[in-house]
Amino acid sequence: MIIRDALPADAAAIAEIYRPIVERTTISFELDAPDAAEIRSRIRRVTRIYPWLVAADSGAVIGYAYATQHRERAAYASSLDVSVYVDGAVRGRGVGSSLYATLFRLLEQAGTFHRAFAGIALPNDASVALHTKHGFEPVGTYREVGRKFGRWIDVAWWQRELRNGGACGEARTSRMLRC
Ligand SMILES: CC(C)(COP(=O)(O)OP(=O)(O)OC[C@H]1O[C@@H](n2cnc3c(N)ncnc32)[C@H](O)[C@@H]1OP(=O)(O)O)[C@@H](O)C(=O)NCCC(=O)NCCS
């Protein structure tokens, strides 16, 4: 298995990993699964600023992880949210953990990101275990903040420090990775 930057050409494989999460679970708060074109456009938009990684085994994409903006206001620019998804057939074999290890190494090398956040729709034991393993601590729980499949869903928020965060000073532009 290798971990590498996502390419627009990975969009179809990513869409297929994500589709059952959207259509069958409350893990994602999206109601309609994005198609490959939409994922391609998200990869292009996200990677202007943040890393988006894929795990590939014998050329096939089996998981992905990326960072995105935490909130829009300028003073939030040094904070980000992270997401990770692994193909249902290969969960529990270290793929998510390998993706996160590389993602956080890149985010820390960037020097401007200070805090990472993750929102976990409950229950999700695997995600809680993964985030705990990678240094996240619980912040608190938004109770009944989402509604999907006719039920209310709680989201637990987790946070972790990014070493070297702030080394490049205050993040004032969206081109933080070039600092
Ligand atoms: C959450 C997810 C990304 C974890 O990736 P993964 O490749 O299955 O996890 P890993 O094999 O790297 O395991 C990471 C840690 O979590 C633990 N873990 C994995 N699955 C678990 C489960 N079902 N229950 C409890 N712990 C679990 C592992 O034991 C490991 O900890 P350890 O190294 O201390 O033993 C994956 O299960 C997934 O894609 N789930 C659906 C999408 C999702 O929930 N994404 C996160 C949204 S917040």
CSV table of C-alpha atoms and ligand atoms in Angstrom, one decimal:
chain,number,residue,atom,x,y,z
A,1,MET,CA,0.0,0.0,0.0
A,2,ILE,CA,1.2,3.5,-0.7
A,3,ILE,CA,-0.1,6.9,0.5
A,4,ARG,CA,0.0,9.6,-2.1
A,5,ASP,CA,-1.6,12.9,-3.1
A,6,ALA,CA,-5.1,12.5,-4.6
A,7,LEU,CA,-5.4,13.3,-8.3
A,8,PRO,CA,-8.5,14.4,-10.2
A,9,ALA,CA,-8.3,10.9,-11.9
A,10,ASP,CA,-9.0,9.3,-8.4
A,11,ALA,CA,-12.5,10.9,-8.2
A,12,ALA,CA,-14.5,7.9,-9.5
A,13,ALA,CA,-12.9,5.5,-7.0
A,14,ILE,CA,-13.3,8.0,-4.1
A,15,ALA,CA,-17.0,8.5,-5.1
A,16,GLU,CA,-17.5,4.7,-4.9
A,17,ILE,CA,-15.9,4.5,-1.4
A,18,TYR,CA,-18.1,7.4,-0.2
A,19,ARG,CA,-21.4,6.4,-1.8
A,20,PRO,CA,-22.4,3.7,0.7
A,21,ILE,CA,-21.4,6.0,3.6
A,22,VAL,CA,-23.9,8.6,2.3
A,23,GLU,CA,-26.6,6.3,1.2
A,24,ARG,CA,-26.6,3.8,4.1
A,25,THR,CA,-25.2,5.5,7.2
A,26,THR,CA,-25.4,8.6,9.3
A,27,ILE,CA,-21.6,9.0,9.3
A,28,SER,CA,-21.9,11.6,6.6
A,29,PHE,CA,-24.5,14.3,6.8
A,30,GLU,CA,-24.8,14.5,3.0
A,31,LEU,CA,-28.1,13.1,1.8
A,32,ASP,CA,-27.2,12.6,-1.9
A,33,ALA,CA,-24.0,10.9,-2.8
A,34,PRO,CA,-21.7,13.2,-4.9
A,35,ASP,CA,-20.8,11.8,-8.3
A,36,ALA,CA,-17.2,11.6,-9.7
A,37,ALA,CA,-17.5,15.0,-11.3
A,38,GLU,CA,-18.4,16.6,-8.0
A,39,ILE,CA,-15.6,14.8,-6.2
A,40,ARG,CA,-13.2,15.9,-8.9
A,41,SER,CA,-14.2,19.5,-8.3
A,42,ARG,CA,-13.9,19.1,-4.5
A,43,ILE,CA,-10.3,17.7,-4.9
A,44,ARG,CA,-9.4,20.7,-7.1
A,45,ARG,CA,-10.9,23.2,-4.6
A,46,VAL,CA,-9.5,21.6,-1.4
A,47,THR,CA,-6.0,21.0,-2.7
A,48,ARG,CA,-5.5,24.7,-3.4
A,49,ILE,CA,-4.9,24.9,0.3
A,50,TYR,CA,-5.0,21.6,2.1
A,51,PRO,CA,-3.6,18.0,1.5
A,52,TRP,CA,-6.0,15.3,0.1
A,53,LEU,CA,-4.4,11.9,0.3
A,54,VAL,CA,-5.4,8.5,-1.0
A,55,ALA,CA,-4.2,5.0,0.0
A,56,ALA,CA,-3.6,2.8,-3.0
A,57,ASP,CA,-3.1,-1.0,-3.2
A,58,SER,CA,-1.9,-2.4,-6.5
A,59,GLY,CA,-3.1,0.8,-8.1
A,60,ALA,CA,-6.6,0.7,-6.6
A,61,VAL,CA,-7.7,3.4,-4.3
A,62,ILE,CA,-8.8,1.9,-1.0
A,63,GLY,CA,-9.2,4.9,1.2
A,64,TYR,CA,-8.7,8.7,1.4
A,65,ALA,CA,-8.2,11.5,3.9
A,66,TYR,CA,-8.2,15.2,3.6
A,67,ALA,CA,-8.3,18.5,5.5
A,68,THR,CA,-10.7,21.4,4.9
A,69,GLN,CA,-11.5,24.8,6.3
A,70,HIS,CA,-12.9,24.7,9.9
A,71,ARG,CA,-14.9,27.9,9.7
A,72,GLU,CA,-15.0,30.8,7.3
A,73,ARG,CA,-14.0,33.9,9.3
A,74,ALA,CA,-10.4,34.9,8.8
A,75,ALA,CA,-9.2,34.4,12.3
A,76,TYR,CA,-10.1,30.6,12.0
A,77,ALA,CA,-7.6,30.2,9.2
A,78,SER,CA,-5.1,28.2,11.3
A,79,SER,CA,-7.7,25.7,12.3
A,80,LEU,CA,-8.9,22.9,10.0
A,81,ASP,CA,-11.3,19.9,9.9
A,82,VAL,CA,-10.1,16.4,8.9
A,83,SER,CA,-12.0,13.5,7.3
A,84,VAL,CA,-11.1,9.9,6.5
A,85,TYR,CA,-12.8,7.1,4.7
A,86,VAL,CA,-11.7,3.5,4.1
A,87,ASP,CA,-13.3,1.1,1.6
A,88,GLY,CA,-15.6,-1.2,3.6
A,89,ALA,CA,-13.7,-4.3,2.4
A,90,VAL,CA,-10.4,-3.3,4.1
A,91,ARG,CA,-11.3,-1.6,7.3
A,92,GLY,CA,-9.5,-2.5,10.5
A,93,ARG,CA,-6.2,-3.2,8.7
A,94,GLY,CA,-4.4,0.0,9.4
A,95,VAL,CA,-5.3,1.9,6.3
A,96,GLY,CA,-7.0,4.8,8.1
A,97,SER,CA,-4.2,5.0,10.6
A,98,SER,CA,-1.6,5.2,7.7
A,99,LEU,CA,-3.6,7.9,6.0
A,100,TYR,CA,-3.8,10.0,9.2
A,101,ALA,CA,-0.1,9.5,10.0
A,102,THR,CA,0.8,11.0,6.6
A,103,LEU,CA,-1.9,13.7,6.7
A,104,PHE,CA,-0.7,15.0,10.1
A,105,ARG,CA,2.9,14.9,9.1
A,106,LEU,CA,2.1,17.1,6.1
A,107,LEU,CA,-0.1,19.4,8.1
A,108,GLU,CA,2.6,19.9,10.8
A,109,GLN,CA,5.3,20.4,8.1
A,110,ALA,CA,3.2,23.2,6.7
A,111,GLY,CA,3.9,25.3,9.8
A,112,THR,CA,0.8,27.4,9.8
A,113,PHE,CA,-1.9,25.1,11.0
A,114,HIS,CA,-2.4,25.1,14.7
A,115,ARG,CA,-5.4,22.9,15.6
A,116,ALA,CA,-7.2,20.1,13.8
A,117,PHE,CA,-10.9,19.2,14.5
A,118,ALA,CA,-13.0,16.2,13.7
A,119,GLY,CA,-16.8,15.9,14.0
A,120,ILE,CA,-17.9,12.3,14.6
A,121,ALA,CA,-21.5,11.4,14.1
A,122,LEU,CA,-22.4,9.0,16.9
A,123,PRO,CA,-22.1,6.1,17.4
A,124,ASN,CA,-18.8,5.4,15.5
A,125,ASP,CA,-16.4,3.3,17.6
A,126,ALA,CA,-13.9,2.9,14.8
A,127,SER,CA,-13.6,6.6,14.2
A,128,VAL,CA,-13.4,7.4,18.0
A,129,ALA,CA,-10.6,4.8,18.2
A,130,LEU,CA,-8.7,6.2,15.2
A,131,HIS,CA,-8.9,9.8,16.4
A,132,THR,CA,-7.9,8.8,20.0
A,133,LYS,CA,-4.9,6.9,18.6
A,134,HIS,CA,-3.8,10.0,16.6
A,135,GLY,CA,-3.9,12.3,19.6
A,136,PHE,CA,-7.4,13.8,19.5
A,137,GLU,CA,-9.1,14.8,22.7
A,138,PRO,CA,-12.9,15.2,23.1
A,139,VAL,CA,-14.3,18.7,23.0
A,140,GLY,CA,-18.0,18.1,23.5
A,141,THR,CA,-21.1,16.8,21.8
A,142,TYR,CA,-23.6,18.7,19.7
A,143,ARG,CA,-26.8,16.9,20.7
A,144,GLU,CA,-29.3,16.1,17.9
A,145,VAL,CA,-27.6,18.5,15.5
A,146,GLY,CA,-28.4,16.5,12.4
A,147,ARG,CA,-31.4,14.6,11.1
A,148,LYS,CA,-31.1,11.7,8.6
A,149,PHE,CA,-33.2,8.6,8.0
A,150,GLY,CA,-35.9,10.1,10.3
A,151,ARG,CA,-33.8,10.3,13.4
A,152,TRP,CA,-31.8,12.8,15.3
A,153,ILE,CA,-28.0,12.4,15.3
A,154,ASP,CA,-25.4,13.7,17.8
A,155,VAL,CA,-22.0,14.8,16.7
A,156,ALA,CA,-19.0,14.5,19.0
A,157,TRP,CA,-16.2,17.0,18.3
A,158,TRP,CA,-12.6,16.2,18.8
A,159,GLN,CA,-9.4,18.3,18.6
A,160,ARG,CA,-5.7,17.9,18.5
A,161,GLU,CA,-2.7,20.2,18.4
A,162,LEU,CA,-0.5,20.4,15.3
A,163,ARG,CA,3.1,20.8,16.3
A,164,ASN,CA,4.9,23.8,14.7
A,165,GLY,CA,1.5,25.4,14.2
A,166,GLY,CA,2.0,29.2,14.1
A,167,ALA,CA,5.6,28.9,13.1
A,168,CYS,CA,4.9,30.9,10.0
A,169,GLY,CA,3.0,33.6,11.9
A,170,GLU,CA,-0.6,34.6,11.6
A,171,ALA,CA,-2.3,32.9,8.6
A,172,ARG,CA,-3.6,35.8,6.6
A,173,THR,CA,-4.0,34.3,3.2
A,174,SER,CA,-5.6,31.2,1.8
A,175,ARG,CA,-2.2,30.0,0.5
A,176,MET,CA,-1.0,28.8,3.8
A,177,LEU,CA,0.9,25.8,2.6
A,178,ARG,CA,3.3,28.1,0.7
A,179,CYS,CA,4.2,30.0,3.9
B,1,LIG,C1,-13.0,5.1,10.8
B,1,LIG,C2,-12.1,4.4,9.7
B,1,LIG,C3,-11.6,5.5,8.8
B,1,LIG,C4,-10.9,3.8,10.4
B,1,LIG,O1,-10.0,3.3,9.5
B,1,LIG,P1,-9.5,1.8,9.6
B,1,LIG,O2,-8.5,1.6,8.5
B,1,LIG,O3,-10.7,0.9,9.6
B,1,LIG,O4,-8.8,1.8,11.0
B,1,LIG,P2,-7.4,1.2,11.4
B,1,LIG,O5,-7.3,-0.2,11.0
B,1,LIG,O6,-6.3,2.1,10.9
B,1,LIG,O7,-7.5,1.3,13.0
B,1,LIG,C5,-7.2,2.5,13.7
B,1,LIG,C6,-7.4,2.2,15.2
B,1,LIG,O8,-8.8,2.1,15.4
B,1,LIG,C7,-9.2,0.8,15.9
B,1,LIG,N1,-10.4,0.3,15.3
B,1,LIG,C8,-10.6,0.1,14.0
B,1,LIG,N2,-11.8,-0.3,13.8
B,1,LIG,C9,-12.4,-0.3,15.0
B,1,LIG,C10,-13.7,-0.7,15.5
B,1,LIG,N3,-14.7,-1.1,14.6
B,1,LIG,N4,-14.0,-0.6,16.8
B,1,LIG,C11,-13.1,-0.2,17.7
B,1,LIG,N5,-11.8,0.2,17.3
B,1,LIG,C12,-11.5,0.1,16.0
B,1,LIG,C13,-8.0,-0.1,15.6
B,1,LIG,O9,-7.9,-1.1,16.5
B,1,LIG,C14,-6.8,0.9,15.6
B,1,LIG,O10,-6.4,1.1,16.9
B,1,LIG,P3,-5.1,0.3,17.5
B,1,LIG,O11,-4.0,0.6,16.4
B,1,LIG,O12,-4.8,1.0,18.8
B,1,LIG,O13,-5.4,-1.1,17.6
B,1,LIG,C15,-12.9,3.4,8.9
B,1,LIG,O14,-13.4,2.4,9.8
B,1,LIG,C16,-14.0,3.9,8.1
B,1,LIG,O15,-13.7,4.3,6.9
B,1,LIG,N6,-15.2,4.0,8.6
B,1,LIG,C17,-16.3,4.5,7.8
B,1,LIG,C18,-16.1,6.0,7.6
B,1,LIG,C19,-15.9,6.8,8.8
B,1,LIG,O16,-16.5,6.5,9.9
B,1,LIG,N7,-15.0,7.8,8.7
B,1,LIG,C20,-14.8,8.7,9.8
B,1,LIG,C21,-15.8,9.8,9.9
B,1,LIG,S1,-15.7,10.8,11.4
